[in-house]
Each structure stands twice: as C-alpha cells, then as structure tokens.
GROMACS .gro file of C-alpha atoms in nm:
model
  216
    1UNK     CA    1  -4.528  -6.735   4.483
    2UNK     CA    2  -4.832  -6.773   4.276
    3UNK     CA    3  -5.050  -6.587   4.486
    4UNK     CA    4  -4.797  -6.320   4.474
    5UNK     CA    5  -4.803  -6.248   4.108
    6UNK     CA    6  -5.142  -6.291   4.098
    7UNK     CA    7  -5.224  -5.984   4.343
    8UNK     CA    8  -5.097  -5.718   4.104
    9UNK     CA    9  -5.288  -5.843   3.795
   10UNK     CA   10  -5.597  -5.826   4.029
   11UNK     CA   11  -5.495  -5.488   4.156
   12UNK     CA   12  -5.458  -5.380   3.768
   13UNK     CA   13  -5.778  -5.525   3.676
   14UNK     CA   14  -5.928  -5.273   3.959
   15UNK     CA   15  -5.734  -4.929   3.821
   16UNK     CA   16  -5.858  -5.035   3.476
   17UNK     CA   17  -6.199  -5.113   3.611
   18UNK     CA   18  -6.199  -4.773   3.797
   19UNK     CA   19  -6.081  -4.567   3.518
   20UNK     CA   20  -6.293  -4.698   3.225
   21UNK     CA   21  -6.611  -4.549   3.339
   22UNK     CA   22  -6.398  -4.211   3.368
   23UNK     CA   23  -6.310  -4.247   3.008
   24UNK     CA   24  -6.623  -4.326   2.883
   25UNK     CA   25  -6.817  -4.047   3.085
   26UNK     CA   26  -6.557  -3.744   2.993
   27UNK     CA   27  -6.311  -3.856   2.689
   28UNK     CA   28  -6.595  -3.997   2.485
   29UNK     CA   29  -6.784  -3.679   2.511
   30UNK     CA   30  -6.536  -3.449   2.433
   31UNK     CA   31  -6.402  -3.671   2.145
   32UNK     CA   32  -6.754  -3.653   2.025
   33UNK     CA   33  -6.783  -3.315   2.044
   34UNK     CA   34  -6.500  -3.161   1.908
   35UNK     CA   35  -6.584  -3.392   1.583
   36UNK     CA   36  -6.953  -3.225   1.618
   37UNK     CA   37  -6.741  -2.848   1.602
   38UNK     CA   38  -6.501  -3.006   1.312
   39UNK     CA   39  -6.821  -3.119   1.083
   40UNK     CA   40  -6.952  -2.791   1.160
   41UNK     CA   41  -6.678  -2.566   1.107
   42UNK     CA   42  -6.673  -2.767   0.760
   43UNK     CA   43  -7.001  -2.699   0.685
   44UNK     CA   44  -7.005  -2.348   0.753
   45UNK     CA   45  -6.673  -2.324   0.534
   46UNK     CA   46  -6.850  -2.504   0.244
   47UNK     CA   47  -7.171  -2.299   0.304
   48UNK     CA   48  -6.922  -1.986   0.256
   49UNK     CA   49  -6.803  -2.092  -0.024
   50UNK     CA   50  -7.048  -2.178  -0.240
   51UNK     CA   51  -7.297  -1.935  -0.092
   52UNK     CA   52  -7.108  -1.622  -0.072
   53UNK     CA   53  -6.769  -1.643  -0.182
   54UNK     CA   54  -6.873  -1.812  -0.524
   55UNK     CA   55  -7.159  -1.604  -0.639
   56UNK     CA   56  -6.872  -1.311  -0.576
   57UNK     CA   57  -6.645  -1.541  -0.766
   58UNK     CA   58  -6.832  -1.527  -1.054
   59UNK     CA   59  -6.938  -1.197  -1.038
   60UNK     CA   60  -6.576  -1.042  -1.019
   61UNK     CA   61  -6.537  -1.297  -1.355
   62UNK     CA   62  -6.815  -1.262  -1.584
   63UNK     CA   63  -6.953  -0.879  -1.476
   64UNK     CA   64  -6.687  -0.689  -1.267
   65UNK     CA   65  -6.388  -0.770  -1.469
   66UNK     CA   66  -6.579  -0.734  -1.767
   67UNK     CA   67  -6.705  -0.383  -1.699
   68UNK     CA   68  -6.448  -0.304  -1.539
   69UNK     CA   69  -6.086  -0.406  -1.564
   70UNK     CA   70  -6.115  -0.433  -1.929
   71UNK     CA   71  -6.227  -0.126  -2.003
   72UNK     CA   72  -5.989   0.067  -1.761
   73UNK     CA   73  -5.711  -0.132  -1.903
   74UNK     CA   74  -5.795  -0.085  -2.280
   75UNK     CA   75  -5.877   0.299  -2.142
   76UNK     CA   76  -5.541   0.325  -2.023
   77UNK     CA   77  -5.373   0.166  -2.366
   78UNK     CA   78  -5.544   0.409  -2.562
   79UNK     CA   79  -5.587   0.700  -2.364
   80UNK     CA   80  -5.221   0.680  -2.210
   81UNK     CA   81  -4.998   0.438  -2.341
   82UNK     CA   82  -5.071   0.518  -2.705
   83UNK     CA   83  -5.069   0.897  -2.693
   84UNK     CA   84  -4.769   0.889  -2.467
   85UNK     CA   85  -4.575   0.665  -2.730
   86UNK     CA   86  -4.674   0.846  -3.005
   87UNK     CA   87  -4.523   1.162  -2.842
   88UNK     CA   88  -4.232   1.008  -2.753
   89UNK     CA   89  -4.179   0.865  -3.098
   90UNK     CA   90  -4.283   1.100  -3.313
   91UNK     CA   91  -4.235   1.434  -3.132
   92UNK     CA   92  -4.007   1.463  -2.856
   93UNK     CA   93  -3.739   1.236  -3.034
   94UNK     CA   94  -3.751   1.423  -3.352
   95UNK     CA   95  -3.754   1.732  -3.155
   96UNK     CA   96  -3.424   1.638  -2.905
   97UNK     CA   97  -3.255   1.464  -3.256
   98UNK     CA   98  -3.294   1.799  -3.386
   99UNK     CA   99  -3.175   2.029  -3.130
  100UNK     CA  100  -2.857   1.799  -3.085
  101UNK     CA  101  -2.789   1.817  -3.498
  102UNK     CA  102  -2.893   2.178  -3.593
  103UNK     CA  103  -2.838   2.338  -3.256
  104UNK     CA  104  -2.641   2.202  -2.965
  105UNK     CA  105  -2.391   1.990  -3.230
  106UNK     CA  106  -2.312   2.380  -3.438
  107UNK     CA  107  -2.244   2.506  -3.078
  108UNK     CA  108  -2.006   2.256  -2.978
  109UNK     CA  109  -1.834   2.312  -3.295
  110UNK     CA  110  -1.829   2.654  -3.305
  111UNK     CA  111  -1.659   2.613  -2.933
  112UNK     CA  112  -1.431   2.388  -3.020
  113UNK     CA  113  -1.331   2.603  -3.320
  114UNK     CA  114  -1.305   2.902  -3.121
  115UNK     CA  115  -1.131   2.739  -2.831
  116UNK     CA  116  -0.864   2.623  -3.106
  117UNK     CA  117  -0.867   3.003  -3.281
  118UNK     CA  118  -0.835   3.187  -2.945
  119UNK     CA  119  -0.508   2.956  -2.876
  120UNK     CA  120  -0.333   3.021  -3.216
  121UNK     CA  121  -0.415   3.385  -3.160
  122UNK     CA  122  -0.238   3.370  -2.762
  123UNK     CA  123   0.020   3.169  -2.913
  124UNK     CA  124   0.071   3.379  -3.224
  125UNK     CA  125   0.078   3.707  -2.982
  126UNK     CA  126   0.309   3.540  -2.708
  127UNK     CA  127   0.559   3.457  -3.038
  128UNK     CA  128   0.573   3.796  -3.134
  129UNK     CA  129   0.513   3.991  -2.809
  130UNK     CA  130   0.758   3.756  -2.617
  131UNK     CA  131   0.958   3.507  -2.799
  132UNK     CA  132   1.050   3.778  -3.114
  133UNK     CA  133   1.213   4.053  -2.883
  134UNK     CA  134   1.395   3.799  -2.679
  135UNK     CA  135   1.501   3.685  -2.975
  136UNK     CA  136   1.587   4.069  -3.074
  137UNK     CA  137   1.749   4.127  -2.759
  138UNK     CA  138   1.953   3.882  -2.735
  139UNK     CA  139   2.091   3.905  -3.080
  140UNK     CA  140   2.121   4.273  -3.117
  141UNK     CA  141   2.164   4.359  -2.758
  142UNK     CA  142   2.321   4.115  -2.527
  143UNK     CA  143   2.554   3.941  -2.771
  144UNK     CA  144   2.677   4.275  -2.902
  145UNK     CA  145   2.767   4.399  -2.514
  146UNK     CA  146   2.877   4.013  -2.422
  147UNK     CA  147   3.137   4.067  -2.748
  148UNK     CA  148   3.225   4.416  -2.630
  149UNK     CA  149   3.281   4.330  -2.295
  150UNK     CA  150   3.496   4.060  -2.392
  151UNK     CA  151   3.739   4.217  -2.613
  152UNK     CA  152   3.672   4.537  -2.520
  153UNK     CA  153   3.748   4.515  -2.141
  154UNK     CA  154   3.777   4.161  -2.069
  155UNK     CA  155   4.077   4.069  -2.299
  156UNK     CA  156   4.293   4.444  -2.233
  157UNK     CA  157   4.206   4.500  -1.870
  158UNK     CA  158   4.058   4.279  -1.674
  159UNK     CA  159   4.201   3.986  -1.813
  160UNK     CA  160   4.540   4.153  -1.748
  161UNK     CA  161   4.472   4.280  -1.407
  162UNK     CA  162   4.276   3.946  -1.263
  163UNK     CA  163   4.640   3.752  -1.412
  164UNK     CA  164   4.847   3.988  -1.235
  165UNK     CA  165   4.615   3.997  -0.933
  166UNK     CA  166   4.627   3.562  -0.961
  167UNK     CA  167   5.048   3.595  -1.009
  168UNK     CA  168   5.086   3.856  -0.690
  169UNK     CA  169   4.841   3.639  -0.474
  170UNK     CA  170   5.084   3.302  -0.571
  171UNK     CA  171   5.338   3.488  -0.514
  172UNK     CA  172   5.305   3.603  -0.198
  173UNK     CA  173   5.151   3.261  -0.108
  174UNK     CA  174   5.478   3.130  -0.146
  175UNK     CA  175   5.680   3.423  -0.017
  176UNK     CA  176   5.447   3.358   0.304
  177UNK     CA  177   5.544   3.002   0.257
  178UNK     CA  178   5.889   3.023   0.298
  179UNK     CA  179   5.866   3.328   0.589
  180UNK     CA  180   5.635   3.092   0.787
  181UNK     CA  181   5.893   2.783   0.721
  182UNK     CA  182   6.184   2.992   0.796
  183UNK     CA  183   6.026   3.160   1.115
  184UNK     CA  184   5.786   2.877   1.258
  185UNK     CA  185   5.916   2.558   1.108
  186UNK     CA  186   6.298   2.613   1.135
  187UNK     CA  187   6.297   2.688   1.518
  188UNK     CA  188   6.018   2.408   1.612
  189UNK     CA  189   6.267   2.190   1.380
  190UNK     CA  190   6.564   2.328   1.606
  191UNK     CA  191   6.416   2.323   1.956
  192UNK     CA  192   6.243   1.978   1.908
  193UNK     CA  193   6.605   1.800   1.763
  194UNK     CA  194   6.852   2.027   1.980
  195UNK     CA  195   6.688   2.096   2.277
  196UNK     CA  196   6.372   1.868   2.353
  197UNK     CA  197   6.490   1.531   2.201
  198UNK     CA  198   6.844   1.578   2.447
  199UNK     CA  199   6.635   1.684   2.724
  200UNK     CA  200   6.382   1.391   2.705
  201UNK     CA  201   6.724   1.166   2.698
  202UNK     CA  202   6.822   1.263   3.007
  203UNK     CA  203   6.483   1.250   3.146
  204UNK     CA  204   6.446   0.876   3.065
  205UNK     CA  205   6.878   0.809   3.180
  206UNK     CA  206   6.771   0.976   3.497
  207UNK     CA  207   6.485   0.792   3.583
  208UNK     CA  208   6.672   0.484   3.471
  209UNK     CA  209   6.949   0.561   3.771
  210UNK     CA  210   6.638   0.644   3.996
  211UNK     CA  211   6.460   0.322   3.925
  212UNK     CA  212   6.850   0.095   3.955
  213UNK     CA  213   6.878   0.285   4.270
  214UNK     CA  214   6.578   0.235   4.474
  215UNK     CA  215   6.504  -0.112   4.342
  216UNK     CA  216   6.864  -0.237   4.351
   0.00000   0.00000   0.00000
C-alpha cells in the first residue's frame, strides 16, 4: 500500500521535473521581455511628453494664446460684440419703438376707428334703407289693407258666406247622416235581427238533431 502511494508522488516529481526547464527556457523569456517593451513604451511616452508635447504645451500657453486667442477674442468684443450691441441698443430699438408708436400704433387706430365708422354707417343705411320702409309699409300699407280687408270684405261677405258655407256643409253632414242610417243601417239592423239571427238558430237546432242522430 505504501509503495502504491508512493508511485504517483514519484511520477509527479518527473512532470514537474520535465516541465520546469520548459518554463524557465520560454515563460521566463517572454515575461522578461514584454517588461523590456512595457519600460520602453514608458520611456518613449515620457520622452513625448516632456520633449515634444511640453515645449508645445508651453508654447500654446505663454506665446500662441497670447498672440493669438487674446487678441482675436478682445478683436471680436470690440470689433463685433460692441458695435453690434450698440446698434441694437441704441439704433434699431429706438428705431422699431418708434415705428410701433408714431407709425404702425396710428395705423391700427385709424383701422380700428374706421372699421367701427364703416359699421355705424352700414348699420345707419340698413336702418333707414331697410328697417324704416318696413316700418312704413307695414304701418301705412299692410295694416291699412289688413283693416280693409277685414271689415271691408271679411266681416260683410266672406264672413257671411264661409258661415253659411260651414251651416250647409253640417247640414248636409247630418242630412247624409240620417239617409245613410235610414238606407244602410236600418236594413243591416233588419236582415241581421229578422233574417240572419233566425237563420243561424236553425242552423245550430239542425245540426243539434244531426249530431243526436248519428251519435245516438
């Protein structure tokens, strides 16, 4: 049993012997050299920086800027900003205050005012061209012929004539009443009591003696 755990620690001890000179001879090397490219890369980086990107550094700061970006900027202020501003504010401003008071403001009114004048005068025309002659018309015109008509020819004739026509039509209403009662009515009256109501009478006693003969 003891020699049986002991073979696979010895076999171990052989892998491990085996691959330990593989490590050292390819891992080591390459570990080594990729720090080599790391400490290189960093000291190209730093060389960048302080040898190129610096100097421009502090030439943007102390001479480009300077000469440059300053004086554009206080360029544009003055040149631009300034001028534009003082436009604005003291000329166009003014200028549109002014056209909206003494120009566009009057124009408005006068509109308005004119607007309100040109109704009174369509209302003022439509009173007398339309309202004041119906009024006329009807006062001195239609009332006048609807008072004529009335007593003139309403109250004497046709007053008279639609009573008498209203009297003849109820009268012959019921004169065709009683004609229609006396020629329709009566005789239905007469054949339904004297005639049908026996005959249906004899109908049923017959069919009563039918029904007591044949079913005993």
């Amino acid at each position: 049993m003891a020699q049986q755990q002991g073979q696979p620690q010895q076999g171990g001890g052989c892998l491990v012997a085996v691959v330990r000179p593989v490590v050292v001879a390819v891992v080591v090397p390459l570990r080594l050299l990729w720090e080599l490219v790391v400490l290189i890369a960093r000291g190209i980086g730093w060389l960048v920086d302080k040898v190129l990107l610096w100097p421009l550094r502090m030439l943007w700061r102390w001479v480009l800027r300077p000469l440059v970006v300053v004086p554009v900027g206080w360029l544009w202020h003055w040149l631009v900003v300034v001028p534009l501003t003082w436009l604005w504010e003291r000329v166009l401003l003014p200028s549109l205050e002014a056209l909206w008071r003494y120009v566009l403001a009057p124009i408005g009114r006068g509109a308005a005012y004119l607007a309100v004048g040109f109704g009174k005068v369509v209302a003022r025309l439509a009173y007398y061209l339309v309202a004041v002659p119906l009024r006329a018309c009807w006062r001195w015109v239609l009332v006048p012929l609807g008072k004529a008509f009335y007593h003139g020819l309403w109250r004497p004739v046709l007053f008279p004539v639609l009573r008498a026509l209203g009297l003849a039509f109820l009268w012959a209403w019921r004169l065709g009443g009683r004609i229609w009662r006396f020629i329709v009515v009566a005789p239905c009256r007469w054949v339904r009591r004297d005639v049908w109501w026996p005959v249906k009478a004899e109908i049923r006693r017959v069919a009563r003696e039918v029904r007591r003969t044949l079913l005993g």
